[in-house]
PDB file of C-alpha atoms in Angstrom:
ATOM      1  CA  UNK A   1     119.439  42.641   9.103  1.00 95.00           C
ATOM      2  CA  UNK A   2     117.362  45.214   7.218  1.00 97.00           C
ATOM      3  CA  UNK A   3     113.918  45.820   8.758  1.00 98.00           C
ATOM      4  CA  UNK A   4     111.093  47.777   7.127  1.00 98.00           C
ATOM      5  CA  UNK A   5     108.241  48.956   9.363  1.00 98.00           C
ATOM      6  CA  UNK A   6     105.104  50.771   8.255  1.00 97.00           C
ATOM      7  CA  UNK A   7     103.562  53.009  10.894  1.00 95.00           C
ATOM      8  CA  UNK A   8     106.896  52.973  12.696  1.00 93.00           C
ATOM      9  CA  UNK A   9     106.749  56.516  14.062  1.00 92.00           C
ATOM     10  CA  UNK A  10     104.629  55.702  17.123  1.00 91.00           C
ATOM     11  CA  UNK A  11     102.869  53.010  19.122  1.00 93.00           C
ATOM     12  CA  UNK A  12     103.432  49.373  18.255  1.00 95.00           C
ATOM     13  CA  UNK A  13     105.436  50.176  15.106  1.00 96.00           C
ATOM     14  CA  UNK A  14     107.826  52.403  17.082  1.00 95.00           C
ATOM     15  CA  UNK A  15     108.215  49.649  19.691  1.00 96.00           C
ATOM     16  CA  UNK A  16     109.184  47.191  16.958  1.00 97.00           C
ATOM     17  CA  UNK A  17     111.616  49.738  15.526  1.00 96.00           C
ATOM     18  CA  UNK A  18     113.265  50.261  18.920  1.00 96.00           C
ATOM     19  CA  UNK A  19     113.543  46.536  19.591  1.00 97.00           C
ATOM     20  CA  UNK A  20     115.096  45.901  16.183  1.00 97.00           C
ATOM     21  CA  UNK A  21     117.528  48.810  16.507  1.00 96.00           C
ATOM     22  CA  UNK A  22     118.569  47.567  19.966  1.00 96.00           C
ATOM     23  CA  UNK A  23     119.621  44.229  18.526  1.00 95.00           C
ATOM     24  CA  UNK A  24     121.649  45.879  15.772  1.00 96.00           C
ATOM     25  CA  UNK A  25     119.246  45.829  12.825  1.00 97.00           C
ATOM     26  CA  UNK A  26     119.117  48.625  10.258  1.00 97.00           C
ATOM     27  CA  UNK A  27     115.610  50.054  10.597  1.00 97.00           C
ATOM     28  CA  UNK A  28     113.634  51.676   7.781  1.00 97.00           C
ATOM     29  CA  UNK A  29     110.343  53.397   8.590  1.00 96.00           C
ATOM     30  CA  UNK A  30     107.386  54.338   6.408  1.00 96.00           C
ATOM     31  CA  UNK A  31     104.999  56.800   8.012  1.00 95.00           C
ATOM     32  CA  UNK A  32     103.398  60.178   7.473  1.00 92.00           C
ATOM     33  CA  UNK A  33     105.566  61.750  10.179  1.00 90.00           C
ATOM     34  CA  UNK A  34     109.277  61.214  10.932  1.00 87.00           C
ATOM     35  CA  UNK A  35     110.170  58.098  12.852  1.00 79.00           C
ATOM     36  CA  UNK A  36     113.320  56.306  13.991  1.00 84.00           C
ATOM     37  CA  UNK A  37     115.862  54.872  11.584  1.00 85.00           C
ATOM     38  CA  UNK A  38     115.929  55.625   7.862  1.00 92.00           C
ATOM     39  CA  UNK A  39     112.661  57.449   7.218  1.00 95.00           C
ATOM     40  CA  UNK A  40     110.505  57.803   4.111  1.00 96.00           C
ATOM     41  CA  UNK A  41     107.339  59.898   4.297  1.00 95.00           C
ATOM     42  CA  UNK A  42     104.349  58.098   2.809  1.00 95.00           C
ATOM     43  CA  UNK A  43     100.591  57.958   3.367  1.00 95.00           C
ATOM     44  CA  UNK A  44      99.269  54.427   2.818  1.00 96.00           C
ATOM     45  CA  UNK A  45      95.924  55.910   1.735  1.00 95.00           C
ATOM     46  CA  UNK A  46      97.468  58.236  -0.834  1.00 93.00           C
ATOM     47  CA  UNK A  47      95.818  58.239  -4.292  1.00 93.00           C
ATOM     48  CA  UNK A  48      98.897  60.032  -5.699  1.00 94.00           C
ATOM     49  CA  UNK A  49     100.536  57.776  -8.290  1.00 95.00           C
ATOM     50  CA  UNK A  50     103.729  59.837  -8.122  1.00 97.00           C
ATOM     51  CA  UNK A  51     103.995  59.195  -4.369  1.00 96.00           C
ATOM     52  CA  UNK A  52     103.681  55.447  -4.921  1.00 97.00           C
ATOM     53  CA  UNK A  53     106.228  55.558  -7.738  1.00 96.00           C
ATOM     54  CA  UNK A  54     108.652  57.424  -5.455  1.00 96.00           C
ATOM     55  CA  UNK A  55     108.075  54.767  -2.791  1.00 96.00           C
ATOM     56  CA  UNK A  56     108.816  51.993  -5.289  1.00 95.00           C
ATOM     57  CA  UNK A  57     112.105  53.672  -6.187  1.00 95.00           C
ATOM     58  CA  UNK A  58     113.013  54.099  -2.512  1.00 96.00           C
ATOM     59  CA  UNK A  59     112.235  50.440  -1.722  1.00 96.00           C
ATOM     60  CA  UNK A  60     114.372  49.270  -4.637  1.00 94.00           C
ATOM     61  CA  UNK A  61     117.250  51.474  -3.490  1.00 95.00           C
ATOM     62  CA  UNK A  62     117.094  50.517   0.205  1.00 95.00           C
ATOM     63  CA  UNK A  63     116.178  46.833  -0.040  1.00 88.00           C
ATOM     64  CA  UNK A  64     116.107  43.943  -0.091  1.00 96.00           C
ATOM     65  CA  UNK A  65     114.594  43.666   3.377  1.00 98.00           C
ATOM     66  CA  UNK A  66     114.958  40.703   5.734  1.00 97.00           C
ATOM     67  CA  UNK A  67     111.947  41.593   7.885  1.00 98.00           C
ATOM     68  CA  UNK A  68     108.874  43.624   6.963  1.00 98.00           C
ATOM     69  CA  UNK A  69     106.348  44.553   9.665  1.00 98.00           C
ATOM     70  CA  UNK A  70     103.137  45.982   8.230  1.00 98.00           C
ATOM     71  CA  UNK A  71     101.909  47.904  11.247  1.00 96.00           C
ATOM     72  CA  UNK A  72     100.332  51.102   9.885  1.00 95.00           C
ATOM     73  CA  UNK A  73      96.652  51.276  10.734  1.00 94.00           C
ATOM     74  CA  UNK A  74      93.795  53.592  11.627  1.00 94.00           C
ATOM     75  CA  UNK A  75      90.230  53.163  12.853  1.00 93.00           C
ATOM     76  CA  UNK A  76      86.842  54.859  12.834  1.00 91.00           C
ATOM     77  CA  UNK A  77      84.624  54.378  15.863  1.00 89.00           C
ATOM     78  CA  UNK A  78      80.974  55.089  16.512  1.00 88.00           C
ATOM     79  CA  UNK A  79      77.667  53.989  15.058  1.00 88.00           C
ATOM     80  CA  UNK A  80      78.351  52.687  11.577  1.00 91.00           C
ATOM     81  CA  UNK A  81      75.686  54.867   9.956  1.00 91.00           C
ATOM     82  CA  UNK A  82      76.974  58.013  11.716  1.00 91.00           C
ATOM     83  CA  UNK A  83      80.569  57.697  10.533  1.00 93.00           C
ATOM     84  CA  UNK A  84      81.214  59.615   7.280  1.00 95.00           C
ATOM     85  CA  UNK A  85      81.669  57.341   4.287  1.00 96.00           C
ATOM     86  CA  UNK A  86      85.048  58.872   3.516  1.00 95.00           C
ATOM     87  CA  UNK A  87      86.277  57.785   6.955  1.00 95.00           C
ATOM     88  CA  UNK A  88      85.278  54.176   6.252  1.00 95.00           C
ATOM     89  CA  UNK A  89      87.055  54.414   2.896  1.00 96.00           C
ATOM     90  CA  UNK A  90      90.227  55.737   4.505  1.00 96.00           C
ATOM     91  CA  UNK A  91      90.252  52.914   7.063  1.00 96.00           C
ATOM     92  CA  UNK A  92      90.131  50.272   4.350  1.00 96.00           C
ATOM     93  CA  UNK A  93      92.645  52.210   2.232  1.00 96.00           C
ATOM     94  CA  UNK A  94      95.269  52.367   4.989  1.00 97.00           C
ATOM     95  CA  UNK A  95      94.640  49.000   6.629  1.00 97.00           C
ATOM     96  CA  UNK A  96      94.097  46.848   3.556  1.00 97.00           C
ATOM     97  CA  UNK A  97      94.293  48.377   0.071  1.00 97.00           C
ATOM     98  CA  UNK A  98      97.543  50.216   0.775  1.00 97.00           C
ATOM     99  CA  UNK A  99      99.076  47.074   2.274  1.00 97.00           C
ATOM    100  CA  UNK A 100      98.181  45.016  -0.794  1.00 97.00           C
ATOM    101  CA  UNK A 101      99.762  47.640  -3.023  1.00 96.00           C
ATOM    102  CA  UNK A 102     102.926  47.785  -0.912  1.00 97.00           C
ATOM    103  CA  UNK A 103     103.320  44.003  -0.741  1.00 97.00           C
ATOM    104  CA  UNK A 104     103.080  43.783  -4.509  1.00 95.00           C
ATOM    105  CA  UNK A 105     105.954  46.259  -4.747  1.00 95.00           C
ATOM    106  CA  UNK A 106     108.016  44.358  -2.187  1.00 96.00           C
ATOM    107  CA  UNK A 107     107.407  41.007  -3.821  1.00 90.00           C
ATOM    108  CA  UNK A 108     109.012  42.104  -7.082  1.00 85.00           C
ATOM    109  CA  UNK A 109     112.549  42.729  -5.878  1.00 84.00           C
ATOM    110  CA  UNK A 110     112.625  44.112  -2.326  1.00 93.00           C
ATOM    111  CA  UNK A 111     112.392  40.947  -0.200  1.00 96.00           C
ATOM    112  CA  UNK A 112     115.606  39.147   0.709  1.00 95.00           C
ATOM    113  CA  UNK A 113     115.843  35.332   0.544  1.00 92.00           C
ATOM    114  CA  UNK A 114     114.442  33.962   3.796  1.00 94.00           C
ATOM    115  CA  UNK A 115     112.592  37.189   4.605  1.00 97.00           C
ATOM    116  CA  UNK A 116     109.731  37.460   7.109  1.00 97.00           C
ATOM    117  CA  UNK A 117     106.572  39.347   6.166  1.00 98.00           C
ATOM    118  CA  UNK A 118     104.517  40.151   9.276  1.00 98.00           C
ATOM    119  CA  UNK A 119     100.959  41.453   8.923  1.00 98.00           C
ATOM    120  CA  UNK A 120      99.632  43.248  12.014  1.00 97.00           C
ATOM    121  CA  UNK A 121      95.923  42.497  12.210  1.00 96.00           C
ATOM    122  CA  UNK A 122      93.841  42.545  15.398  1.00 94.00           C
ATOM    123  CA  UNK A 123      92.042  40.506  18.004  1.00 90.00           C
ATOM    124  CA  UNK A 124      88.927  41.632  16.118  1.00 89.00           C
ATOM    125  CA  UNK A 125      89.692  38.844  13.616  1.00 92.00           C
ATOM    126  CA  UNK A 126      88.282  36.411  16.177  1.00 90.00           C
ATOM    127  CA  UNK A 127      85.154  38.285  17.249  1.00 87.00           C
ATOM    128  CA  UNK A 128      82.602  40.839  16.152  1.00 85.00           C
ATOM    129  CA  UNK A 129      83.631  44.424  16.860  1.00 84.00           C
ATOM    130  CA  UNK A 130      80.546  46.633  17.294  1.00 85.00           C
ATOM    131  CA  UNK A 131      81.475  50.290  17.102  1.00 86.00           C
ATOM    132  CA  UNK A 132      84.418  49.757  14.748  1.00 90.00           C
ATOM    133  CA  UNK A 133      82.899  47.723  11.919  1.00 92.00           C
ATOM    134  CA  UNK A 134      85.032  48.989   9.031  1.00 95.00           C
ATOM    135  CA  UNK A 135      88.178  48.549  11.121  1.00 95.00           C
ATOM    136  CA  UNK A 136      87.216  44.937  11.824  1.00 94.00           C
ATOM    137  CA  UNK A 137      86.407  44.374   8.152  1.00 96.00           C
ATOM    138  CA  UNK A 138      89.785  45.749   7.071  1.00 97.00           C
ATOM    139  CA  UNK A 139      91.652  43.576   9.565  1.00 97.00           C
ATOM    140  CA  UNK A 140      89.677  40.476   8.546  1.00 96.00           C
ATOM    141  CA  UNK A 141      90.599  41.285   4.959  1.00 97.00           C
ATOM    142  CA  UNK A 142      94.238  41.623   5.956  1.00 97.00           C
ATOM    143  CA  UNK A 143      94.100  38.240   7.693  1.00 97.00           C
ATOM    144  CA  UNK A 144      92.601  36.621   4.584  1.00 97.00           C
ATOM    145  CA  UNK A 145      95.295  38.228   2.449  1.00 98.00           C
ATOM    146  CA  UNK A 146      98.052  36.898   4.714  1.00 98.00           C
ATOM    147  CA  UNK A 147      96.576  33.383   4.742  1.00 97.00           C
ATOM    148  CA  UNK A 148      96.299  33.409   0.971  1.00 97.00           C
ATOM    149  CA  UNK A 149      99.917  34.506   0.524  1.00 97.00           C
ATOM    150  CA  UNK A 150     101.364  32.057   3.018  1.00 97.00           C
ATOM    151  CA  UNK A 151     101.835  29.035   0.751  1.00 96.00           C
ATOM    152  CA  UNK A 152     102.983  30.869  -2.414  1.00 94.00           C
ATOM    153  CA  UNK A 153     105.432  32.973  -0.424  1.00 95.00           C
ATOM    154  CA  UNK A 154     106.805  29.901   1.349  1.00 94.00           C
ATOM    155  CA  UNK A 155     107.768  28.452  -2.046  1.00 92.00           C
ATOM    156  CA  UNK A 156     109.876  31.574  -2.579  1.00 90.00           C
ATOM    157  CA  UNK A 157     111.483  31.234   0.841  1.00 93.00           C
ATOM    158  CA  UNK A 158     109.490  34.042   2.464  1.00 96.00           C
ATOM    159  CA  UNK A 159     107.758  33.348   5.777  1.00 97.00           C
ATOM    160  CA  UNK A 160     104.379  35.053   6.226  1.00 98.00           C
ATOM    161  CA  UNK A 161     103.040  35.699   9.734  1.00 98.00           C
ATOM    162  CA  UNK A 162      99.796  37.156  11.030  1.00 98.00           C
ATOM    163  CA  UNK A 163      99.961  38.974  14.363  1.00 97.00           C
ATOM    164  CA  UNK A 164      96.679  39.673  16.167  1.00 96.00           C
ATOM    165  CA  UNK A 165      97.403  41.742  19.267  1.00 94.00           C
ATOM    166  CA  UNK A 166      94.733  42.770  21.706  1.00 89.00           C
ATOM    167  CA  UNK A 167      94.325  46.289  23.150  1.00 87.00           C
ATOM    168  CA  UNK A 168      97.670  48.035  23.611  1.00 90.00           C
ATOM    169  CA  UNK A 169      98.630  51.170  25.495  1.00 87.00           C
ATOM    170  CA  UNK A 170      99.307  53.283  22.411  1.00 88.00           C
ATOM    171  CA  UNK A 171      98.249  56.688  21.059  1.00 84.00           C
ATOM    172  CA  UNK A 172      96.115  54.794  18.518  1.00 81.00           C
ATOM    173  CA  UNK A 173      94.152  53.055  21.279  1.00 77.00           C
ATOM    174  CA  UNK A 174      93.730  56.295  23.206  1.00 80.00           C
ATOM    175  CA  UNK A 175      92.494  58.139  20.126  1.00 79.00           C
ATOM    176  CA  UNK A 176      89.775  55.645  19.229  1.00 77.00           C
ATOM    177  CA  UNK A 177      88.706  54.417  22.682  1.00 71.00           C
ATOM    178  CA  UNK A 178      85.568  55.798  24.341  1.00 69.00           C
ATOM    179  CA  UNK A 179      86.118  59.066  26.183  1.00 70.00           C
ATOM    180  CA  UNK A 180      87.406  58.503  29.696  1.00 66.00           C
ATOM    181  CA  UNK A 181      88.566  54.939  29.040  1.00 70.00           C
ATOM    182  CA  UNK A 182      91.390  53.655  31.193  1.00 67.00           C
ATOM    183  CA  UNK A 183      94.584  52.189  29.780  1.00 68.00           C
ATOM    184  CA  UNK A 184      94.646  49.710  32.664  1.00 75.00           C
ATOM    185  CA  UNK A 185      94.801  46.189  31.306  1.00 78.00           C
ATOM    186  CA  UNK A 186      96.178  47.210  27.922  1.00 87.00           C
ATOM    187  CA  UNK A 187      99.407  45.500  26.945  1.00 90.00           C
ATOM    188  CA  UNK A 188     102.497  47.629  26.506  1.00 93.00           C
ATOM    189  CA  UNK A 189     103.526  47.894  22.834  1.00 94.00           C
ATOM    190  CA  UNK A 190     107.079  46.934  23.838  1.00 96.00           C
ATOM    191  CA  UNK A 191     105.903  43.620  25.274  1.00 95.00           C
ATOM    192  CA  UNK A 192     103.747  42.916  22.222  1.00 95.00           C
ATOM    193  CA  UNK A 193     106.621  43.793  19.895  1.00 96.00           C
ATOM    194  CA  UNK A 194     108.963  41.364  21.631  1.00 96.00           C
ATOM    195  CA  UNK A 195     106.355  38.588  21.416  1.00 96.00           C
ATOM    196  CA  UNK A 196     105.876  39.129  17.691  1.00 96.00           C
ATOM    197  CA  UNK A 197     109.598  39.316  16.946  1.00 97.00           C
ATOM    198  CA  UNK A 198     110.315  36.112  18.883  1.00 96.00           C
ATOM    199  CA  UNK A 199     107.474  34.032  17.457  1.00 95.00           C
ATOM    200  CA  UNK A 200     107.857  31.668  14.532  1.00 94.00           C
ATOM    201  CA  UNK A 201     104.178  30.663  14.434  1.00 95.00           C
ATOM    202  CA  UNK A 202     101.941  31.717  11.576  1.00 97.00           C
ATOM    203  CA  UNK A 203      99.322  33.273  13.877  1.00 97.00           C
ATOM    204  CA  UNK A 204     100.769  35.276  16.767  1.00 96.00           C
ATOM    205  CA  UNK A 205      98.534  36.439  19.635  1.00 96.00           C
ATOM    206  CA  UNK A 206     100.661  38.190  22.277  1.00 95.00           C
ATOM    207  CA  UNK A 207      99.611  37.735  25.909  1.00 92.00           C
ATOM    208  CA  UNK A 208      97.493  35.303  27.888  1.00 92.00           C
ATOM    209  CA  UNK A 209      94.400  37.521  28.056  1.00 89.00           C
ATOM    210  CA  UNK A 210      94.145  37.939  24.265  1.00 88.00           C
ATOM    211  CA  UNK A 211      94.729  34.201  23.805  1.00 92.00           C
ATOM    212  CA  UNK A 212      91.774  33.492  26.111  1.00 91.00           C
ATOM    213  CA  UNK A 213      89.702  36.016  24.143  1.00 86.00           C
ATOM    214  CA  UNK A 214      90.527  34.145  20.928  1.00 90.00           C
ATOM    215  CA  UNK A 215      89.346  30.909  22.540  1.00 90.00           C
ATOM    216  CA  UNK A 216      86.141  32.568  23.746  1.00 83.00           C
ATOM    217  CA  UNK A 217      85.539  33.990  20.270  1.00 86.00           C
ATOM    218  CA  UNK A 218      85.773  30.511  18.782  1.00 88.00           C
ATOM    219  CA  UNK A 219      83.731  28.702  21.432  1.00 89.00           C
ATOM    220  CA  UNK A 220      81.052  31.341  22.078  1.00 84.00           C
ATOM    221  CA  UNK A 221      81.194  33.899  19.250  1.00 81.00           C
ATOM    222  CA  UNK A 222      77.826  35.544  19.991  1.00 86.00           C
ATOM    223  CA  UNK A 223      78.614  36.009  23.667  1.00 83.00           C
ATOM    224  CA  UNK A 224      82.035  37.402  22.844  1.00 78.00           C
ATOM    225  CA  UNK A 225      80.563  39.873  20.347  1.00 84.00           C
ATOM    226  CA  UNK A 226      78.035  41.053  22.959  1.00 83.00           C
ATOM    227  CA  UNK A 227      80.908  41.542  25.389  1.00 79.00           C
ATOM    228  CA  UNK A 228      82.837  43.574  22.806  1.00 79.00           C
ATOM    229  CA  UNK A 229      79.717  45.644  22.273  1.00 77.00           C
ATOM    230  CA  UNK A 230      79.590  46.497  25.984  1.00 76.00           C
ATOM    231  CA  UNK A 231      83.311  47.260  26.069  1.00 72.00           C
ATOM    232  CA  UNK A 232      83.283  49.623  23.089  1.00 71.00           C
ATOM    233  CA  UNK A 233      79.975  50.328  21.362  1.00 69.00           C
ATOM    234  CA  UNK A 234      77.831  51.029  24.421  1.00 69.00           C
ATOM    235  CA  UNK A 235      80.405  53.532  25.729  1.00 71.00           C
ATOM    236  CA  UNK A 236      80.708  55.552  22.550  1.00 68.00           C
ATOM    237  CA  UNK A 237      78.738  58.792  22.279  1.00 60.00           C
TER     238      UNK A 237
END
């Protein structure tokens, strides 16, 4: 099986890459820094048309892919008005606009019959996320994109999935968490990766705690948003 992973050099993406390699898959990684498997350097926020054209050529040469995991993502935390506008733009470029552009490339001739296309969103899709508003907006956009593609892709034999993991013990989480935050209670990326790879459901929420958070977000959205505010926003400088 050929597996393409964006953001596969570290964190959740690297955990997926390791799990796929362990079961004998051929792993291809897109990231800004070298990762496991067959690597192609690419910045999902790049405005360089030549870089995107080179990526299209590489995808055509390496594909078609049986599994694509769209894991690359960044955040910007703090008071919304204090975060530079260019940081908000980069969040949406990496997490949403770049994904849309990549999927359009893949859809043309780089997805194998029966392929799986897995979008990695966030638990933020089920609750407000004070302190990381543009991140939440980009992940909500990604979720809407995945839902909108699900039926058309199914007609072509491609299964679309939307994974919404909660906090994981990754460099990404450490970078954007409030200073001094503990990793206790965060799910290991390896465990989350295994849950996503095993699931055949459209929406995948790894772990019991995140599943309960999804339920709370649906039943008591205002209370859940206040809780998220205390967990993140109130602790940010």
